[in-house]
Amino acid sequence: MEDEDWVLVRRATDKDLWNPTVGGDGGESSKPLKVTFGGPAKHWTDAVPIGNGRLGAMVWGGVASETLNLNEDTLWTGIPGNYTNPNAPEALSVVRKLVDSGKYVEATATAVKLTDGPSDVYQLLGDIKLEFDDSHLKYAEETYQRMLDLDTATVRVSYSVGDVEFTREHFASNPDQVIVTKISGSKPGSLSFTVSLDSKLHHHSQVNGISQILMQGSCPGKRISPKFVANENPKGIQFSAVLDLQISDSSGTVHALDDKKLMVEGSDWAVLLLVASSSFDGPFTKPSDSKKDPTSESLSTLKSIKNLSYSDLYARHLDDYQNLFHRVSLQLSKSSKSIYRDGLVEREYNASPVFGTYLKGSEDGTVPTAERVKSFQTDEDPALVELLFQFGRYLLISCSRPGTQAANLQGIWNKDIEPPWDCAPHLNINLQMNYWPSLPCNLRECQEPLFDYISSLSVNGSKTAKVNYEASGWVVHQVSDIWAKTSPDRGQAVWAIWPMGGAWLCTHLWEHYTYTMDKDFLKNKAYPLLEGCAAFLLDWLTEGPGGYLETNPSTSPEHMFIAPDGKPASVSFSSTMDMSIIKEVFSEIVSAAEVLGKNEDPLIERVRKAQPRLLPTKIARDGTIMEWALNFEDPEVHHRHISQLFGLYPGHTITVDKTPDLCQAADNTLYKRGEEGPGWSTTWKIACWARLRNSEHAYRMVKHLFDLVDPDHENNFEGGLYSNLFTAHPPFQIDANFGFSAAVAEMLVQSTIKDLYLLPALPRDKWASGCVKGLKARGGVTVNICWKEGDLHEVGLWSKDQNSLERLHYRGTTVTANLSTGRVYTFNNKLKCTRTYSL
């Protein structure tokens, strides 16, 4: 078999380079895709995440004592809520009059009457606790290794005690819905330990039979433990977890301790299987009315896999996971020389782009990833960019699968009863960013939970729209939860009064169509939701001076302005983000209607009439994009949000080709905002600079993210990475992990349904040579690109499902390519088609 480190070193003219079933789906990198650690975790953000979409665990890698923090994605506080306010219409009328009168401070204060209660809170499941004997306290530290292998979605921990090597392997299987741990010793009979289950939630744990532990518990029925008598506290979501223990046949015994722990003695190996279920039966069913029995479901899951060996479980996990992960590979290098230092030995290949110059020892994963992050500001190791790009894809596969809940603010990984920002989906950037990489990074299936969630939101959102705003269609505000909360959040208007969350989510529906060209999805899933969204927006818009249609009240997410009277305010009319999102939705539903033959629908006629009356995006006196409809003074020019640039990214109303003046203003806006901000702000800025085709500033923001956060002093940081590559706000928020993958893809490939822009924001001096394979472009096209010394080398394109007419763009050259279904087309650096062949 060919050495996998050199799979892509073959000549770029080799047909296999572009074959989606050879190499291109092989997940190659210039070095192993491993997140590595020099010792056990000291903080939660040193632990390693695994997940199967629904179940998650954080592996600490302790020696004498080990903990796996467990999560199940449906464990939330609360019960379904009433997200309507019959007093809202009266308050809305007052707020609108205050805004119309220019009394923005008063409008801001009065808008609090439109707010509602808080979202509910994501909870944890519990812990698997392993205790080894005291001899493990004397392990040989130099033998310790802990790593996450992204290629196999497996965590491996190993160390030696005396002459015995102990290893642990952990993975979370999607096909079998189980978290699997295998522990083994290198000498027969050397493995002894105890295992137990625990939780911070109300629970009961006990040994079940001779080799199982059953834990049953419940989430609080209200977000804060209520000080009521028991019968006044509503029944919350119930859960069960079952840990099943298997040991080697040849040696070892298992027995119970205190009816709560299992003790293994003298075994060769042990396999732990953890399954869990909850009584959650959808966002509209009260836990007290649920017919789901989490204990029987968990035991049934265990029964279904009882005849599968560890090897069987691992093989099934690997096949499922790699089917997704191996669709995209990325290799980056500062030059065309690939130098693998082994003493004084160097190997150089010049036949085609080859990759990988990095620190001694890092090729085999022995340098802790944290050390690589620390050194990035000086060595700018492009292989670390590869790793973080693929880590984002790994996380999305691990926390969002068909049938699961949408990824929350921390994906599925949470250790707290009261996590930061409740781990709730925030709809003014964070939830959307979670799904930015799903389409360009070739993980379309992982977006299905988002569409299911939007459907649930539309149900509650129609009630909120009707009662609160006397409008048709459906609406969602800034914060939601598992119960599909659609009403405004509690608290100040600056974050709570923002009825554009659902509209932003709807743009993902059209994007899904543009990438997949799936008309059935557009007709049956996307269009009905777009119809309801557009109907609300049409009713929400009001007539303003000059014949323009306005949004009132309007905020720019989480940002204040200085009102003309010199006081801070947040409520005015027609913020740039409001109008940008509405323009996007209106354009999308008109395009969707054309595809589906619905041009004559009355709703589409109303949308078409409204489109030219939407307030245009304005340029301020200082040359930046105006954030509000009026040129208010900005009290915080370096604010973390860049909401006024929605039309640039992820929207499409500001483009280099069609709106150069607005692009220059967007450039000025990014300069003015500066480079500081939480991780998600950093990655949004990368994507915006990429859309402007400014490779220098896109890369500056890439580099900005590589700042190692000290968990003991995280308040001293803004943005950055933890040692396990989780992105920081701080504290941890997962959105920037996803945003990074999407932004890097945007630097390499940009598209419309008919246009494909190659290497539009490639930092040629930093990633001089490279190859990306398997990225998706709009129009249903899969893209492979290799470049060498900053110049395009070769391009491979194919479309599996339909013929496609594409305009290829590279450095001012444009050619038209006719792509037939099921054929691969290869183009050289002059964009000349050099060969084709069948898939």
mmCIF file of N, CA, C and O in Angstrom, residues 714-783:
data_model
loop_
_atom_site.group_PDB
_atom_site.id
_atom_site.type_symbol
_atom_site.label_atom_id
_atom_site.label_comp_id
_atom_site.label_asym_id
_atom_site.label_seq_id
_atom_site.Cartn_x
_atom_site.Cartn_y
_atom_site.Cartn_z
ATOM 1 N N GLU A 714 -8.882 33.179 31.609
ATOM 2 C CA GLU A 714 -9.484 33.365 30.296
ATOM 3 C C GLU A 714 -10.114 34.739 30.106
ATOM 4 O O GLU A 714 -10.310 35.180 28.971
ATOM 5 N N ASN A 715 -10.400 35.436 31.195
ATOM 6 C CA ASN A 715 -10.955 36.776 31.057
ATOM 7 C C ASN A 715 -9.958 37.765 30.465
ATOM 8 O O ASN A 715 -10.334 38.872 30.052
ATOM 9 N N ASN A 716 -8.684 37.379 30.436
ATOM 10 C CA ASN A 716 -7.669 38.232 29.822
ATOM 11 C C ASN A 716 -7.633 38.095 28.307
ATOM 12 O O ASN A 716 -6.870 38.785 27.640
ATOM 13 N N PHE A 717 -8.451 37.195 27.770
ATOM 14 C CA PHE A 717 -8.406 36.895 26.341
ATOM 15 C C PHE A 717 -9.690 37.346 25.655
ATOM 16 O O PHE A 717 -10.746 37.450 26.269
ATOM 17 N N GLU A 718 -9.559 37.610 24.367
ATOM 18 C CA GLU A 718 -10.721 37.805 23.518
ATOM 19 C C GLU A 718 -10.515 36.932 22.297
ATOM 20 O O GLU A 718 -9.538 37.090 21.559
ATOM 21 N N GLY A 719 -11.393 35.960 22.090
ATOM 22 C CA GLY A 719 -11.169 34.989 21.048
ATOM 23 C C GLY A 719 -10.098 33.997 21.452
ATOM 24 O O GLY A 719 -9.806 33.802 22.632
ATOM 25 N N GLY A 720 -9.501 33.336 20.460
ATOM 26 C CA GLY A 720 -8.434 32.389 20.730
ATOM 27 C C GLY A 720 -8.902 30.946 20.755
ATOM 28 O O GLY A 720 -10.074 30.635 20.518
ATOM 29 N N LEU A 721 -7.948 30.057 21.058
ATOM 30 C CA LEU A 721 -8.180 28.619 21.067
ATOM 31 C C LEU A 721 -7.759 28.030 22.403
ATOM 32 O O LEU A 721 -6.735 28.425 22.965
ATOM 33 N N TYR A 722 -8.528 27.065 22.882
ATOM 34 C CA TYR A 722 -8.113 26.278 24.036
ATOM 35 C C TYR A 722 -7.195 25.151 23.557
ATOM 36 O O TYR A 722 -7.038 24.911 22.349
ATOM 37 N N SER A 723 -6.619 24.428 24.495
ATOM 38 C CA SER A 723 -5.643 23.404 24.128
ATOM 39 C C SER A 723 -6.263 22.275 23.321
ATOM 40 O O SER A 723 -5.570 21.570 22.586
ATOM 41 N N ASN A 724 -7.575 22.074 23.449
ATOM 42 C CA ASN A 724 -8.246 21.023 22.674
ATOM 43 C C ASN A 724 -8.798 21.548 21.353
ATOM 44 O O ASN A 724 -9.545 20.844 20.674
ATOM 45 N N LEU A 725 -8.443 22.781 20.997
ATOM 46 C CA LEU A 725 -8.852 23.470 19.770
ATOM 47 C C LEU A 725 -10.292 23.962 19.797
ATOM 48 O O LEU A 725 -10.774 24.481 18.779
ATOM 49 N N PHE A 726 -10.996 23.840 20.906
ATOM 50 C CA PHE A 726 -12.258 24.554 21.040
ATOM 51 C C PHE A 726 -11.990 26.052 20.918
ATOM 52 O O PHE A 726 -10.981 26.556 21.428
ATOM 53 N N THR A 727 -12.896 26.758 20.273
ATOM 54 C CA THR A 727 -12.746 28.207 20.139
ATOM 55 C C THR A 727 -13.351 28.919 21.346
ATOM 56 O O THR A 727 -14.310 28.453 21.955
ATOM 57 N N ALA A 728 -12.779 30.073 21.630
ATOM 58 C CA ALA A 728 -13.165 30.823 22.825
ATOM 59 C C ALA A 728 -13.924 32.088 22.460
ATOM 60 O O ALA A 728 -13.608 32.755 21.469
ATOM 61 N N HIS A 729 -14.899 32.407 23.307
ATOM 62 C CA HIS A 729 -15.481 33.747 23.248
ATOM 63 C C HIS A 729 -14.573 34.732 23.968
ATOM 64 O O HIS A 729 -14.303 35.799 23.363
ATOM 65 N N PRO A 730 -14.000 34.399 25.151
ATOM 66 C CA PRO A 730 -14.298 33.274 26.043
ATOM 67 C C PRO A 730 -15.531 33.534 26.907
ATOM 68 O O PRO A 730 -15.938 34.679 26.974
ATOM 69 N N PRO A 731 -16.117 32.514 27.554
ATOM 70 C CA PRO A 731 -15.679 31.118 27.590
ATOM 71 C C PRO A 731 -15.928 30.419 26.255
ATOM 72 O O PRO A 731 -16.127 31.081 25.231
ATOM 73 N N PHE A 732 -15.916 29.093 26.293
ATOM 74 C CA PHE A 732 -16.056 28.300 25.084
ATOM 75 C C PHE A 732 -17.388 28.538 24.400
ATOM 76 O O PHE A 732 -18.438 28.507 25.021
ATOM 77 N N GLN A 733 -17.328 28.803 23.100
ATOM 78 C CA GLN A 733 -18.474 28.737 22.193
ATOM 79 C C GLN A 733 -18.006 28.010 20.943
ATOM 80 O O GLN A 733 -16.920 28.276 20.436
ATOM 81 N N ILE A 734 -18.842 27.142 20.426
ATOM 82 C CA ILE A 734 -18.407 26.277 19.331
ATOM 83 C C ILE A 734 -18.537 26.941 17.973
ATOM 84 O O ILE A 734 -17.970 26.487 16.978
ATOM 85 N N ASP A 735 -19.274 28.044 17.881
ATOM 86 C CA ASP A 735 -19.583 28.633 16.581
ATOM 87 C C ASP A 735 -18.344 28.974 15.765
ATOM 88 O O ASP A 735 -18.302 28.771 14.550
ATOM 89 N N ALA A 736 -17.303 29.492 16.425
ATOM 90 C CA ALA A 736 -16.099 29.883 15.682
ATOM 91 C C ALA A 736 -15.367 28.689 15.104
ATOM 92 O O ALA A 736 -14.685 28.818 14.076
ATOM 93 N N ASN A 737 -15.471 27.515 15.738
ATOM 94 C CA ASN A 737 -14.905 26.313 15.126
ATOM 95 C C ASN A 737 -15.541 26.066 13.760
ATOM 96 O O ASN A 737 -14.854 25.751 12.779
ATOM 97 N N PHE A 738 -16.852 26.212 13.704
ATOM 98 C CA PHE A 738 -17.547 26.006 12.441
ATOM 99 C C PHE A 738 -17.293 27.161 11.474
ATOM 100 O O PHE A 738 -17.093 26.956 10.272
ATOM 101 N N GLY A 739 -17.301 28.378 12.014
ATOM 102 C CA GLY A 739 -17.056 29.540 11.172
ATOM 103 C C GLY A 739 -15.692 29.488 10.512
ATOM 104 O O GLY A 739 -15.517 29.915 9.366
ATOM 105 N N PHE A 740 -14.700 28.956 11.233
ATOM 106 C CA PHE A 740 -13.355 28.871 10.674
ATOM 107 C C PHE A 740 -13.323 27.957 9.448
ATOM 108 O O PHE A 740 -12.745 28.312 8.417
ATOM 109 N N SER A 741 -13.931 26.794 9.564
ATOM 110 C CA SER A 741 -13.936 25.867 8.428
ATOM 111 C C SER A 741 -14.609 26.502 7.222
ATOM 112 O O SER A 741 -14.115 26.400 6.086
ATOM 113 N N ALA A 742 -15.737 27.156 7.444
ATOM 114 C CA ALA A 742 -16.449 27.799 6.342
ATOM 115 C C ALA A 742 -15.620 28.934 5.737
ATOM 116 O O ALA A 742 -15.590 29.111 4.517
ATOM 117 N N ALA A 743 -14.950 29.715 6.584
ATOM 118 C CA ALA A 743 -14.187 30.860 6.101
ATOM 119 C C ALA A 743 -12.982 30.421 5.279
ATOM 120 O O ALA A 743 -12.656 31.031 4.257
ATOM 121 N N VAL A 744 -12.292 29.364 5.713
ATOM 122 C CA VAL A 744 -11.164 28.855 4.935
ATOM 123 C C VAL A 744 -11.654 28.360 3.571
ATOM 124 O O VAL A 744 -11.025 28.613 2.535
ATOM 125 N N ALA A 745 -12.785 27.655 3.568
ATOM 126 C CA ALA A 745 -13.361 27.217 2.290
ATOM 127 C C ALA A 745 -13.663 28.416 1.400
ATOM 128 O O ALA A 745 -13.452 28.367 0.184
ATOM 129 N N GLU A 746 -14.136 29.501 2.007
ATOM 130 C CA GLU A 746 -14.468 30.714 1.248
ATOM 131 C C GLU A 746 -13.222 31.369 0.657
ATOM 132 O O GLU A 746 -13.284 32.010 -0.394
ATOM 133 N N MET A 747 -12.092 31.219 1.323
ATOM 134 C CA MET A 747 -10.835 31.753 0.793
ATOM 135 C C MET A 747 -10.394 30.996 -0.461
ATOM 136 O O MET A 747 -9.694 31.548 -1.312
ATOM 137 N N LEU A 748 -10.823 29.729 -0.570
ATOM 138 C CA LEU A 748 -10.348 28.866 -1.647
ATOM 139 C C LEU A 748 -11.331 28.739 -2.805
ATOM 140 O O LEU A 748 -10.916 28.589 -3.964
ATOM 141 N N VAL A 749 -12.622 28.781 -2.520
ATOM 142 C CA VAL A 749 -13.644 28.630 -3.556
ATOM 143 C C VAL A 749 -14.829 29.519 -3.213
ATOM 144 O O VAL A 749 -15.305 29.504 -2.068
ATOM 145 N N GLN A 750 -15.292 30.295 -4.189
ATOM 146 C CA GLN A 750 -16.536 31.056 -4.057
ATOM 147 C C GLN A 750 -17.400 30.767 -5.272
ATOM 148 O O GLN A 750 -16.886 30.402 -6.331
ATOM 149 N N SER A 751 -18.711 30.926 -5.120
ATOM 150 C CA SER A 751 -19.580 30.508 -6.218
ATOM 151 C C SER A 751 -20.929 31.194 -6.174
ATOM 152 O O SER A 751 -21.381 31.671 -5.134
ATOM 153 N N THR A 752 -21.549 31.234 -7.344
ATOM 154 C CA THR A 752 -22.985 31.400 -7.475
ATOM 155 C C THR A 752 -23.471 30.118 -8.162
ATOM 156 O O THR A 752 -22.680 29.190 -8.397
ATOM 157 N N ILE A 753 -24.749 30.058 -8.524
ATOM 158 C CA ILE A 753 -25.228 28.854 -9.208
ATOM 159 C C ILE A 753 -24.512 28.676 -10.543
ATOM 160 O O ILE A 753 -24.315 27.560 -11.009
ATOM 161 N N LYS A 754 -24.086 29.772 -11.147
ATOM 162 C CA LYS A 754 -23.468 29.691 -12.474
ATOM 163 C C LYS A 754 -22.001 30.089 -12.497
ATOM 164 O O LYS A 754 -21.342 29.942 -13.534
ATOM 165 N N ASP A 755 -21.469 30.629 -11.419
ATOM 166 C CA ASP A 755 -20.097 31.129 -11.414
ATOM 167 C C ASP A 755 -19.266 30.418 -10.364
ATOM 168 O O ASP A 755 -19.732 30.174 -9.250
ATOM 169 N N LEU A 756 -18.020 30.137 -10.738
ATOM 170 C CA LEU A 756 -17.094 29.486 -9.822
ATOM 171 C C LEU A 756 -15.792 30.279 -9.807
ATOM 172 O O LEU A 756 -15.127 30.417 -10.839
ATOM 173 N N TYR A 757 -15.459 30.821 -8.642
ATOM 174 C CA TYR A 757 -14.262 31.639 -8.481
ATOM 175 C C TYR A 757 -13.197 30.810 -7.768
ATOM 176 O O TYR A 757 -13.407 30.351 -6.634
ATOM 177 N N LEU A 758 -12.068 30.625 -8.419
ATOM 178 C CA LEU A 758 -11.016 29.747 -7.924
ATOM 179 C C LEU A 758 -9.959 30.538 -7.174
ATOM 180 O O LEU A 758 -9.448 31.549 -7.679
ATOM 181 N N LEU A 759 -9.650 30.108 -5.975
ATOM 182 C CA LEU A 759 -8.613 30.714 -5.127
ATOM 183 C C LEU A 759 -8.794 32.229 -5.006
ATOM 184 O O LEU A 759 -7.842 32.993 -5.175
ATOM 185 N N PRO A 760 -10.004 32.700 -4.695
ATOM 186 C CA PRO A 760 -10.263 34.146 -4.703
ATOM 187 C C PRO A 760 -9.559 34.913 -3.591
ATOM 188 O O PRO A 760 -9.352 36.118 -3.715
ATOM 189 N N ALA A 761 -9.220 34.245 -2.502
ATOM 190 C CA ALA A 761 -8.556 34.956 -1.395
ATOM 191 C C ALA A 761 -7.416 34.104 -0.846
ATOM 192 O O ALA A 761 -7.203 34.023 0.361
ATOM 193 N N LEU A 762 -6.682 33.475 -1.742
ATOM 194 C CA LEU A 762 -5.564 32.624 -1.335
ATOM 195 C C LEU A 762 -4.390 33.486 -0.879
ATOM 196 O O LEU A 762 -3.900 34.322 -1.646
ATOM 197 N N PRO A 763 -3.907 33.321 0.355
ATOM 198 C CA PRO A 763 -2.702 34.034 0.796
ATOM 199 C C PRO A 763 -1.465 33.359 0.198
ATOM 200 O O PRO A 763 -0.893 32.435 0.780
ATOM 201 N N ARG A 764 -1.068 33.819 -0.974
ATOM 202 C CA ARG A 764 -0.084 33.092 -1.775
ATOM 203 C C ARG A 764 1.276 32.984 -1.109
ATOM 204 O O ARG A 764 2.033 32.059 -1.379
ATOM 205 N N ASP A 765 1.612 33.943 -0.255
ATOM 206 C CA ASP A 765 2.911 33.855 0.408
ATOM 207 C C ASP A 765 2.864 32.943 1.624
ATOM 208 O O ASP A 765 3.907 32.468 2.082
ATOM 209 N N LYS A 766 1.681 32.677 2.156
ATOM 210 C CA LYS A 766 1.535 31.837 3.356
ATOM 211 C C LYS A 766 1.174 30.394 2.999
ATOM 212 O O LYS A 766 1.620 29.463 3.667
ATOM 213 N N TRP A 767 0.319 30.225 1.995
ATOM 214 C CA TRP A 767 -0.057 28.889 1.535
ATOM 215 C C TRP A 767 0.319 28.805 0.061
ATOM 216 O O TRP A 767 -0.536 28.681 -0.822
ATOM 217 N N ALA A 768 1.618 28.875 -0.209
ATOM 218 C CA ALA A 768 2.084 29.007 -1.583
ATOM 219 C C ALA A 768 1.666 27.828 -2.452
ATOM 220 O O ALA A 768 1.360 27.980 -3.631
ATOM 221 N N SER A 769 1.658 26.660 -1.873
ATOM 222 C CA SER A 769 1.256 25.471 -2.609
ATOM 223 C C SER A 769 0.245 24.695 -1.786
ATOM 224 O O SER A 769 0.259 24.733 -0.559
ATOM 225 N N GLY A 770 -0.622 24.013 -2.489
ATOM 226 C CA GLY A 770 -1.640 23.283 -1.752
ATOM 227 C C GLY A 770 -2.602 22.557 -2.646
ATOM 228 O O GLY A 770 -2.538 22.623 -3.882
ATOM 229 N N CYS A 771 -3.499 21.876 -2.017
ATOM 230 C CA CYS A 771 -4.531 21.123 -2.729
ATOM 231 C C CYS A 771 -5.730 20.967 -1.813
ATOM 232 O O CYS A 771 -5.571 20.621 -0.639
ATOM 233 N N VAL A 772 -6.894 21.276 -2.338
ATOM 234 C CA VAL A 772 -8.138 21.028 -1.605
ATOM 235 C C VAL A 772 -9.013 20.179 -2.508
ATOM 236 O O VAL A 772 -9.112 20.414 -3.719
ATOM 237 N N LYS A 773 -9.607 19.178 -1.920
ATOM 238 C CA LYS A 773 -10.409 18.248 -2.706
ATOM 239 C C LYS A 773 -11.736 17.988 -2.003
ATOM 240 O O LYS A 773 -11.790 17.779 -0.809
ATOM 241 N N GLY A 774 -12.802 18.069 -2.795
ATOM 242 C CA GLY A 774 -14.118 17.707 -2.290
ATOM 243 C C GLY A 774 -14.974 18.848 -1.812
ATOM 244 O O GLY A 774 -16.082 18.612 -1.323
ATOM 245 N N LEU A 775 -14.501 20.100 -1.920
ATOM 246 C CA LEU A 775 -15.362 21.212 -1.553
ATOM 247 C C LEU A 775 -16.550 21.271 -2.503
ATOM 248 O O LEU A 775 -16.465 20.872 -3.670
ATOM 249 N N LYS A 776 -17.654 21.804 -1.997
ATOM 250 C CA LYS A 776 -18.848 21.960 -2.816
ATOM 251 C C LYS A 776 -19.021 23.416 -3.233
ATOM 252 O O LYS A 776 -18.713 24.335 -2.478
ATOM 253 N N ALA A 777 -19.546 23.591 -4.430
ATOM 254 C CA ALA A 777 -19.893 24.920 -4.925
ATOM 255 C C ALA A 777 -21.366 24.936 -5.280
ATOM 256 O O ALA A 777 -21.980 23.882 -5.516
ATOM 257 N N ARG A 778 -21.926 26.127 -5.327
ATOM 258 C CA ARG A 778 -23.324 26.251 -5.739
ATOM 259 C C ARG A 778 -23.481 25.743 -7.167
ATOM 260 O O ARG A 778 -22.564 25.833 -7.967
ATOM 261 N N GLY A 779 -24.657 25.220 -7.442
ATOM 262 C CA GLY A 779 -24.881 24.586 -8.730
ATOM 263 C C GLY A 779 -24.677 23.089 -8.681
ATOM 264 O O GLY A 779 -24.763 22.410 -9.699
ATOM 265 N N GLY A 780 -24.391 22.557 -7.479
ATOM 266 C CA GLY A 780 -24.238 21.110 -7.318
ATOM 267 C C GLY A 780 -22.905 20.578 -7.797
ATOM 268 O O GLY A 780 -22.786 19.396 -8.127
ATOM 269 N N VAL A 781 -21.867 21.420 -7.814
ATOM 270 C CA VAL A 781 -20.566 21.040 -8.349
ATOM 271 C C VAL A 781 -19.601 20.714 -7.219
ATOM 272 O O VAL A 781 -19.557 21.420 -6.203
ATOM 273 N N THR A 782 -18.823 19.659 -7.386
ATOM 274 C CA THR A 782 -17.737 19.317 -6.472
ATOM 275 C C THR A 782 -16.433 19.809 -7.078
ATOM 276 O O THR A 782 -16.207 19.680 -8.285
ATOM 277 N N VAL A 783 -15.561 20.357 -6.226
ATOM 278 C CA VAL A 783 -14.387 21.072 -6.707
ATOM 279 C C VAL A 783 -13.112 20.516 -6.074
ATOM 280 O O VAL A 783 -13.038 20.366 -4.856
#
